[in-house]
PDB file of C-alpha atoms in Angstrom:
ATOM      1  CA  UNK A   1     -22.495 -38.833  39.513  1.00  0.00           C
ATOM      2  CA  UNK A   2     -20.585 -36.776  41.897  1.00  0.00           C
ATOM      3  CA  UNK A   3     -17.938 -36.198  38.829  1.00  0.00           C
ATOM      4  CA  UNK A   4     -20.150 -35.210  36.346  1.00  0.00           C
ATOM      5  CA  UNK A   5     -21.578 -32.633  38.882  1.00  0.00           C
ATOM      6  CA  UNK A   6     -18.266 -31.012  39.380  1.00  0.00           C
ATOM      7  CA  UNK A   7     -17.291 -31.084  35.854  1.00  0.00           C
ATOM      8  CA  UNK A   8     -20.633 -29.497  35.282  1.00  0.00           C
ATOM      9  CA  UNK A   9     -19.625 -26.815  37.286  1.00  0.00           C
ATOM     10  CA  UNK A  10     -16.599 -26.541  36.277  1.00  0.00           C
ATOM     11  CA  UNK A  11     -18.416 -25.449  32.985  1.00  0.00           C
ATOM     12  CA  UNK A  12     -20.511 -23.302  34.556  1.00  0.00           C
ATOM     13  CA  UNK A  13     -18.090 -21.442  35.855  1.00  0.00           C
ATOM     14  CA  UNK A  14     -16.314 -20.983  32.722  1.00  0.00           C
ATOM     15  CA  UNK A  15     -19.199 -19.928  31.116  1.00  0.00           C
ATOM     16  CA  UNK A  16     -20.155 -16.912  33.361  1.00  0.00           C
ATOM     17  CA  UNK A  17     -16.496 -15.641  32.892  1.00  0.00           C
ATOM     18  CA  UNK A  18     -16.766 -15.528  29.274  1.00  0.00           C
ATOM     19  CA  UNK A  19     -19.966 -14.273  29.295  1.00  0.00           C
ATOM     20  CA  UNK A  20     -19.438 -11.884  31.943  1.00  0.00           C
ATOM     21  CA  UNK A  21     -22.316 -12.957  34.274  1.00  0.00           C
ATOM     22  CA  UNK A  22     -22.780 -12.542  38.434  1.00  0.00           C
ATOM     23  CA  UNK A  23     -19.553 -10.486  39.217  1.00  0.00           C
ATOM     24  CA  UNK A  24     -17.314 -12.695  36.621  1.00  0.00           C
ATOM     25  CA  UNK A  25     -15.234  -9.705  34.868  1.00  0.00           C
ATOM     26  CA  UNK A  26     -14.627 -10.508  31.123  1.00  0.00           C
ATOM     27  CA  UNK A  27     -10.608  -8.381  30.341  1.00  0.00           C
ATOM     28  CA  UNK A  28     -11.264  -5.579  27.768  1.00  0.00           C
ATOM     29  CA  UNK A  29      -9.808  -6.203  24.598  1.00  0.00           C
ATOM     30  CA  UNK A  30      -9.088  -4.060  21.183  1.00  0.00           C
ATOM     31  CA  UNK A  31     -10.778  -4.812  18.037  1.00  0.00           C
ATOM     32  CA  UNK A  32      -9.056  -6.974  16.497  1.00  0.00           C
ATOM     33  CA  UNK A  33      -8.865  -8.544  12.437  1.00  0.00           C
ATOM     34  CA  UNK A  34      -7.163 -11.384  10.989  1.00  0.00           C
ATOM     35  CA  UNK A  35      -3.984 -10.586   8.578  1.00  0.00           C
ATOM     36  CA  UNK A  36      -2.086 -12.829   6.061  1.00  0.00           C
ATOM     37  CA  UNK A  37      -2.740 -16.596   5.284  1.00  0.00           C
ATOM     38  CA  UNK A  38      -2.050 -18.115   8.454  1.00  0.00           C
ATOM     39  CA  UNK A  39      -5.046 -16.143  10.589  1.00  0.00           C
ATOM     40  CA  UNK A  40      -2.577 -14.520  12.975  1.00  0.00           C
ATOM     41  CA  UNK A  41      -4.865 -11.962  14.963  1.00  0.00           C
ATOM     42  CA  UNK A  42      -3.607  -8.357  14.938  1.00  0.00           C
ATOM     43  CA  UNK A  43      -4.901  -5.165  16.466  1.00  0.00           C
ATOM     44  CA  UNK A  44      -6.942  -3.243  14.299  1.00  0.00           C
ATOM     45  CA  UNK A  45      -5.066   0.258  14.803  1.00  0.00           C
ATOM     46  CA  UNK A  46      -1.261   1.041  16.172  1.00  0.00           C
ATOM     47  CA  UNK A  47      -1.359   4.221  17.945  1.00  0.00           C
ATOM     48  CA  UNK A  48       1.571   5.810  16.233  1.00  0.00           C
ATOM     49  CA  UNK A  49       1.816   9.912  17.051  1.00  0.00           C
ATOM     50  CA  UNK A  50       4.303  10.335  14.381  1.00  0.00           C
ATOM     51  CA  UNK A  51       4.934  13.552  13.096  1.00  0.00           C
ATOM     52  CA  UNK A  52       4.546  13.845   9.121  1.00  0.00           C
ATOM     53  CA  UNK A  53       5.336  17.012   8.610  1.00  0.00           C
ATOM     54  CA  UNK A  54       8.383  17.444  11.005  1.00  0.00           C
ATOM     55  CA  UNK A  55       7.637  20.337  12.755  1.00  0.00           C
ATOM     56  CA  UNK A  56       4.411  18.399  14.800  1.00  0.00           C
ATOM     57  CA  UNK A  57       2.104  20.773  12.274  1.00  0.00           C
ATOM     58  CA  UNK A  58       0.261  17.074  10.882  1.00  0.00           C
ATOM     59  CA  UNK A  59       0.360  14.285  13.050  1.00  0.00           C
ATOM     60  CA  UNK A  60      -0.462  10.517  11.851  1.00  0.00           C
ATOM     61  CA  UNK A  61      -2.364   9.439  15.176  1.00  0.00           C
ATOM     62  CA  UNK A  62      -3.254   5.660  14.390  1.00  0.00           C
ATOM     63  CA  UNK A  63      -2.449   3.752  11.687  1.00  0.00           C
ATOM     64  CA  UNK A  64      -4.155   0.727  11.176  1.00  0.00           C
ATOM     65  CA  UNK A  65      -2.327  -1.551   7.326  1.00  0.00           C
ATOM     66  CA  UNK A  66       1.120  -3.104   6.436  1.00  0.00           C
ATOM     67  CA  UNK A  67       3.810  -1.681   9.141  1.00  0.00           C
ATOM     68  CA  UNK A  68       5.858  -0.474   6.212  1.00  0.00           C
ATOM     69  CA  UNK A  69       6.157  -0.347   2.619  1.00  0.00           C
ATOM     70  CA  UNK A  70       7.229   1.537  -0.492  1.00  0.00           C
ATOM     71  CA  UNK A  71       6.531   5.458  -0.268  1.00  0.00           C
ATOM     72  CA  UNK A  72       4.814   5.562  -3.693  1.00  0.00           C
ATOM     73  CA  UNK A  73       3.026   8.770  -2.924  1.00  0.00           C
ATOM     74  CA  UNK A  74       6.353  10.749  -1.287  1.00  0.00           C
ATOM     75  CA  UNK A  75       7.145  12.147  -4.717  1.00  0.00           C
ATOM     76  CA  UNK A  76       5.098  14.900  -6.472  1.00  0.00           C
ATOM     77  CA  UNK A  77       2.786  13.359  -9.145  1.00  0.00           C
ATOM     78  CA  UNK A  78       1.841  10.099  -7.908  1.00  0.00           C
ATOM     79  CA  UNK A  79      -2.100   9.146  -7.600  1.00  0.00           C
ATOM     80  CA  UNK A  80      -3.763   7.798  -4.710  1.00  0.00           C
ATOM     81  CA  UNK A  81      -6.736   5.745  -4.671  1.00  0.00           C
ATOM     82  CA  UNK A  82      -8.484   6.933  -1.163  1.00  0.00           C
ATOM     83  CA  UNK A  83     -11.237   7.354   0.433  1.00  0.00           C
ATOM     84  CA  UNK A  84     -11.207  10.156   3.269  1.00  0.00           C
ATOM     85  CA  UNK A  85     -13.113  11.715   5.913  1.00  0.00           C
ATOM     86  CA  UNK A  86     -12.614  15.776   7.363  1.00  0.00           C
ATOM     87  CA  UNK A  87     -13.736  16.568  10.668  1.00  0.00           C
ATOM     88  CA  UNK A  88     -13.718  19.941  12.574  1.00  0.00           C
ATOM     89  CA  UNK A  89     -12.032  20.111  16.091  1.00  0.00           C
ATOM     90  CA  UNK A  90     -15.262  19.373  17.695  1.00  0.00           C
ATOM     91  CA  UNK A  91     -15.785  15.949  15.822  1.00  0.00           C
ATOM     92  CA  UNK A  92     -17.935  16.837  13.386  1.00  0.00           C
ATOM     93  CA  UNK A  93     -17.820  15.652  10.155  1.00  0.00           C
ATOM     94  CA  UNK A  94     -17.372  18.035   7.094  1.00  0.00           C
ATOM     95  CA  UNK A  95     -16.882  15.888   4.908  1.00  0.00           C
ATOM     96  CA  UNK A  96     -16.441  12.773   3.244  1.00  0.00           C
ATOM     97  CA  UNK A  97     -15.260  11.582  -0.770  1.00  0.00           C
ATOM     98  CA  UNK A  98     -13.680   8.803  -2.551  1.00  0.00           C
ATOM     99  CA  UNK A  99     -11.547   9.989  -5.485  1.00  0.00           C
ATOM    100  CA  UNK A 100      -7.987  10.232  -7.072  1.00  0.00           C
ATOM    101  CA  UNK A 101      -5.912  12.510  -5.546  1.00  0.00           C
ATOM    102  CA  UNK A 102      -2.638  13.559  -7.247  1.00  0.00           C
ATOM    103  CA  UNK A 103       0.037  14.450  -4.534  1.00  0.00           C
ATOM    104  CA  UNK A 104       1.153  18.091  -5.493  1.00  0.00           C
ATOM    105  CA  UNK A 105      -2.036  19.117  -6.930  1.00  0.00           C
ATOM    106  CA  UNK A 106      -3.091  21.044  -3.491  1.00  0.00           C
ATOM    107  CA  UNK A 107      -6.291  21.033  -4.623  1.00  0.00           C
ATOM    108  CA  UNK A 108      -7.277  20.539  -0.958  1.00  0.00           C
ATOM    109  CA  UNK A 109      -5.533  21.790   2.710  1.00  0.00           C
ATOM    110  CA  UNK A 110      -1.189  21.685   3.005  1.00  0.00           C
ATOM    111  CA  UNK A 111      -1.912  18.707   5.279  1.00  0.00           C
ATOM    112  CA  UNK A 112      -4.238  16.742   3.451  1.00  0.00           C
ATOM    113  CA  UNK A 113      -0.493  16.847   1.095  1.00  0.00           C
ATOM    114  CA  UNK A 114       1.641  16.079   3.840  1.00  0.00           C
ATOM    115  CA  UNK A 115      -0.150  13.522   4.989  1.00  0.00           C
ATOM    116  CA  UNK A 116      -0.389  11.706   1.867  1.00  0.00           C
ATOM    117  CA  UNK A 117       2.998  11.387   0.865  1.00  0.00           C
ATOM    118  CA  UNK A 118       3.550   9.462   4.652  1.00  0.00           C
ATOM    119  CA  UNK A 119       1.141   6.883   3.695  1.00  0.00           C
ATOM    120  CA  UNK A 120       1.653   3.448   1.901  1.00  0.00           C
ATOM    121  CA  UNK A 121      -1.057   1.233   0.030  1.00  0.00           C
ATOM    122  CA  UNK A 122      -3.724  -1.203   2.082  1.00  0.00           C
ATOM    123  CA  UNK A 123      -3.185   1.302   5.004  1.00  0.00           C
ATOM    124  CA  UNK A 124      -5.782   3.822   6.635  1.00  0.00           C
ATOM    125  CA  UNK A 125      -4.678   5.959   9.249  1.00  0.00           C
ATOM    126  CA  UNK A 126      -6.102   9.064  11.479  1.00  0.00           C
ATOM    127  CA  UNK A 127      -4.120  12.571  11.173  1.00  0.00           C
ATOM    128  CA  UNK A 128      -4.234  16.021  13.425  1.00  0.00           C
ATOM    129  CA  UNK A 129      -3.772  18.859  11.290  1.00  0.00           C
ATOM    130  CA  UNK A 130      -2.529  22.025  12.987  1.00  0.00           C
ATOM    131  CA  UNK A 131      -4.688  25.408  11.300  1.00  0.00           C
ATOM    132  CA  UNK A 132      -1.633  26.321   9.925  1.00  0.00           C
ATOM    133  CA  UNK A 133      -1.776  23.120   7.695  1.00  0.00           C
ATOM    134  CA  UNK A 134      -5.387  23.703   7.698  1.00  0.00           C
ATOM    135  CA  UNK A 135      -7.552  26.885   6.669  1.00  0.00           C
ATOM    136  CA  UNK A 136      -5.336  29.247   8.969  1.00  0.00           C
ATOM    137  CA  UNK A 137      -6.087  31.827  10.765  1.00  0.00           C
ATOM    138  CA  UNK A 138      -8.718  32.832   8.348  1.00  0.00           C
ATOM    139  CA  UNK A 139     -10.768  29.495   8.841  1.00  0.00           C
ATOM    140  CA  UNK A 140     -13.659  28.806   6.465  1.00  0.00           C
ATOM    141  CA  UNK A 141     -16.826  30.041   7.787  1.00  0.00           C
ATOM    142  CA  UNK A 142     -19.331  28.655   8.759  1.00  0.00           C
ATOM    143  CA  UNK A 143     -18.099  25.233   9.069  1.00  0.00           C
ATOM    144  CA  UNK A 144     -14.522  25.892  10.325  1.00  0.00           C
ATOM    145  CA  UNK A 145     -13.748  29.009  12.796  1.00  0.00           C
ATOM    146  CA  UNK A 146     -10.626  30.948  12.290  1.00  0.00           C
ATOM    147  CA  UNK A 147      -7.574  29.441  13.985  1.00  0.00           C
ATOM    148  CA  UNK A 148      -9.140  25.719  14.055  1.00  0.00           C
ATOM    149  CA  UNK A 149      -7.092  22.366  13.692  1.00  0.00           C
ATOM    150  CA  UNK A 150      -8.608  19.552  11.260  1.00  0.00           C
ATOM    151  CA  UNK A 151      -8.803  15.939  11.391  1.00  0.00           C
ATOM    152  CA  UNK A 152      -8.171  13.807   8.466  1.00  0.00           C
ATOM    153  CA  UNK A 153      -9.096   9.849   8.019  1.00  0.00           C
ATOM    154  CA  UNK A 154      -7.840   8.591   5.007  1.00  0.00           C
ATOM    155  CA  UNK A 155      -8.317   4.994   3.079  1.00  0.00           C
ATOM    156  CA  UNK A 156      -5.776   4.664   0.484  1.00  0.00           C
ATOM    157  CA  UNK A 157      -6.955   1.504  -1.387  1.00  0.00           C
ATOM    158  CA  UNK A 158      -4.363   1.823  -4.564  1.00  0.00           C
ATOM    159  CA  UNK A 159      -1.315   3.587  -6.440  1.00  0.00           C
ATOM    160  CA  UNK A 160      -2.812   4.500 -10.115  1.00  0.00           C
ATOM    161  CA  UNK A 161       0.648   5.618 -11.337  1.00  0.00           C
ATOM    162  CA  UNK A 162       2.364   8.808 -11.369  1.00  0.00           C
ATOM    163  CA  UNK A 163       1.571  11.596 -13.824  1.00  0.00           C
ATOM    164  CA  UNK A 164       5.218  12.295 -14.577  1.00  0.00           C
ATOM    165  CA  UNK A 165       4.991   9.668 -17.191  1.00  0.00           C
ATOM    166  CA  UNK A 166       3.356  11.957 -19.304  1.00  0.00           C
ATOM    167  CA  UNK A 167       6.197  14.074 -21.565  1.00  0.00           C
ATOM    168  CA  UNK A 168       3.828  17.326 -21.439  1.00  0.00           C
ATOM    169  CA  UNK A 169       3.947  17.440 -17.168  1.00  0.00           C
ATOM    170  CA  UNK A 170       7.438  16.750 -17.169  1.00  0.00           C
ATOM    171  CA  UNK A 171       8.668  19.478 -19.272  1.00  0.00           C
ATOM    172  CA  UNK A 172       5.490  21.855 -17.590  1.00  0.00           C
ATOM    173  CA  UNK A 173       6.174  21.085 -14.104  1.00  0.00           C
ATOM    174  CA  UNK A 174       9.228  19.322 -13.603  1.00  0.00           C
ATOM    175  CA  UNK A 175       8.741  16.709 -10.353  1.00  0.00           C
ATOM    176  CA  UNK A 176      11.069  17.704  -7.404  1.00  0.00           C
ATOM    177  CA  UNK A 177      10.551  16.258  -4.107  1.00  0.00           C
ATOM    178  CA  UNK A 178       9.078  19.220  -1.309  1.00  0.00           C
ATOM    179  CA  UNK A 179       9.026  19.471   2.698  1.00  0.00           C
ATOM    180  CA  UNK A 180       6.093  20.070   4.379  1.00  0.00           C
ATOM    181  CA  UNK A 181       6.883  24.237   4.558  1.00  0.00           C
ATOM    182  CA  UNK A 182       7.329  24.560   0.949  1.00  0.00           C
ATOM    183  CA  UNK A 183       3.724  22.535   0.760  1.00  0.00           C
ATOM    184  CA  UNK A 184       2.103  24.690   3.066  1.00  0.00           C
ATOM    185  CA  UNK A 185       3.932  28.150   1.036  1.00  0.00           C
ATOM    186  CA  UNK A 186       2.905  26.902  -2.613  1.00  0.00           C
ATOM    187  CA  UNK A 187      -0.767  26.474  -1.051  1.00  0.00           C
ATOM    188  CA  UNK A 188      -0.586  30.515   0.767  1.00  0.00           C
ATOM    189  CA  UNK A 189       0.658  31.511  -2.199  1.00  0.00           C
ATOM    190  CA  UNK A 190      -2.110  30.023  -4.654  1.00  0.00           C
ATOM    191  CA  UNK A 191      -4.627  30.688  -2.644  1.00  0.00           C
ATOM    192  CA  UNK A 192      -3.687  34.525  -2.333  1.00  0.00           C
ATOM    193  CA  UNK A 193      -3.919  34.678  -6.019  1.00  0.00           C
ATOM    194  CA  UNK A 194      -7.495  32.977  -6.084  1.00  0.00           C
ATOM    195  CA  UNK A 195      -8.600  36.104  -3.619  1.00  0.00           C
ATOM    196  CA  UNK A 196      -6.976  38.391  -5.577  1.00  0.00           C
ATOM    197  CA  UNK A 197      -8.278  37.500  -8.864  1.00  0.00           C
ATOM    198  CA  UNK A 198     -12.291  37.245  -7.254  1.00  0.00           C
ATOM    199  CA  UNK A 199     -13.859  40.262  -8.064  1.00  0.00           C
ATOM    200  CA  UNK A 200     -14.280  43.018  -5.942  1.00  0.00           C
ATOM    201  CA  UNK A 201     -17.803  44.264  -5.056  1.00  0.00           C
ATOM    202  CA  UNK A 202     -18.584  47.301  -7.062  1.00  0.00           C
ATOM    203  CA  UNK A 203     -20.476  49.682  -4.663  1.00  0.00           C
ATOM    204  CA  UNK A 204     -21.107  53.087  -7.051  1.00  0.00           C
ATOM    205  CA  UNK A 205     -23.627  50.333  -8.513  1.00  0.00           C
ATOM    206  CA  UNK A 206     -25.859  50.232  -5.478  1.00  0.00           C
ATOM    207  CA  UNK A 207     -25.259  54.312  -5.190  1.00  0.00           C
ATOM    208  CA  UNK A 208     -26.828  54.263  -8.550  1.00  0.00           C
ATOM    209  CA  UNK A 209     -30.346  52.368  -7.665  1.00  0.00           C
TER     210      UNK A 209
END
């Protein structure tokens, strides 16, 4: 009887520490997921700080997917599969989308781009976007000030292919790889000629009424 009580306790005891009961301190532990066949237990994210664009303008801050793996999107024309999330330097999300994004299209911020090309399939991953690689000094009121940095969480699920198989892009837009600066001065310059092809206000109208 005596040994059953003590290997009672003995269970006991190992019961409050996992559970974290009376004082017993359970050790803090990252998320974690299983990976590959055999079920070996990874962390969920790799804190990383590796700067994309090389002059520490876009940051990849976690990275959480295979440790390495073919740079499909680091050349102008391939598509990404993705999912991605935007939020403002106070945390707050701006926005959210799943779609196809063609890297070179600059459809969207230099270092949504930049940070693109760095990643591979399978992986997600958490960039800092300096406003320089974001909207700039000029910001984009009301839901980013002047001057403010971006955050970017992106999903990239699959690699659709690249564009330049078509004959037309190829001879339109030949495919040439880019650095980050050129990125961010193809998307200044575009965007100057969207403002200066929006109409101006025409104020001998309102004289008029």
């Amino acid at each position: 009887d005596q040994r059953r009580m003590m290997m009672a306790a003995v269970v006991m005891m190992i019961v409050l520490a996992a559970s974290g009961v009376e004082g017993w301190t359970r050790p803090m532990t990252r998320p974690l997921r299983v990976a590959g066949r055999r079920g070996i237990w990874v962390p969920a994210t790799v804190e990383t700080r590796e700067d994309v664009s090389g002059d520490g303008g876009v940051v990849k801050v976690w990275s959480d997917g295979p440790a390495a793996g073919d740079k499909l999107f680091a050349t102008e024309g391939a598509v990404a599969a993705m999912r991605y999330k935007a939020f403002g330097q106070g945390g707050d999300l701006l926005a959210q989308e799943e779609l196809s994004y063609t890297v070179g299209d600059l459809a969207y911020v230099p270092g949504f781009d930049v940070a693109v090309r760095s990643m591979v399939v399978g992986e997600r991953a958490k960039f800092e976007c300096r406003a320089d690689y974001a909207y700039g000094t000029e910001g984009f009121p009301p839901a980013v000030k002047p001057g403010e940095a971006l955050s970017l969480e992106f999903d990239v699920y699959d690699y659709r292919g690249n564009v330049a198989t078509s004959t037309s892009f190829a001879q339109d837009k030949p495919l040439t790889p880019r650095t980050a600066t050129e990125i961010k001065a193809e998307y200044e310059r575009r965007r100057a000629l969207k403002l200066a092809a929006q109409p101006l206000d025409d104020d001998d109208d309102d004289d008029d009424h």
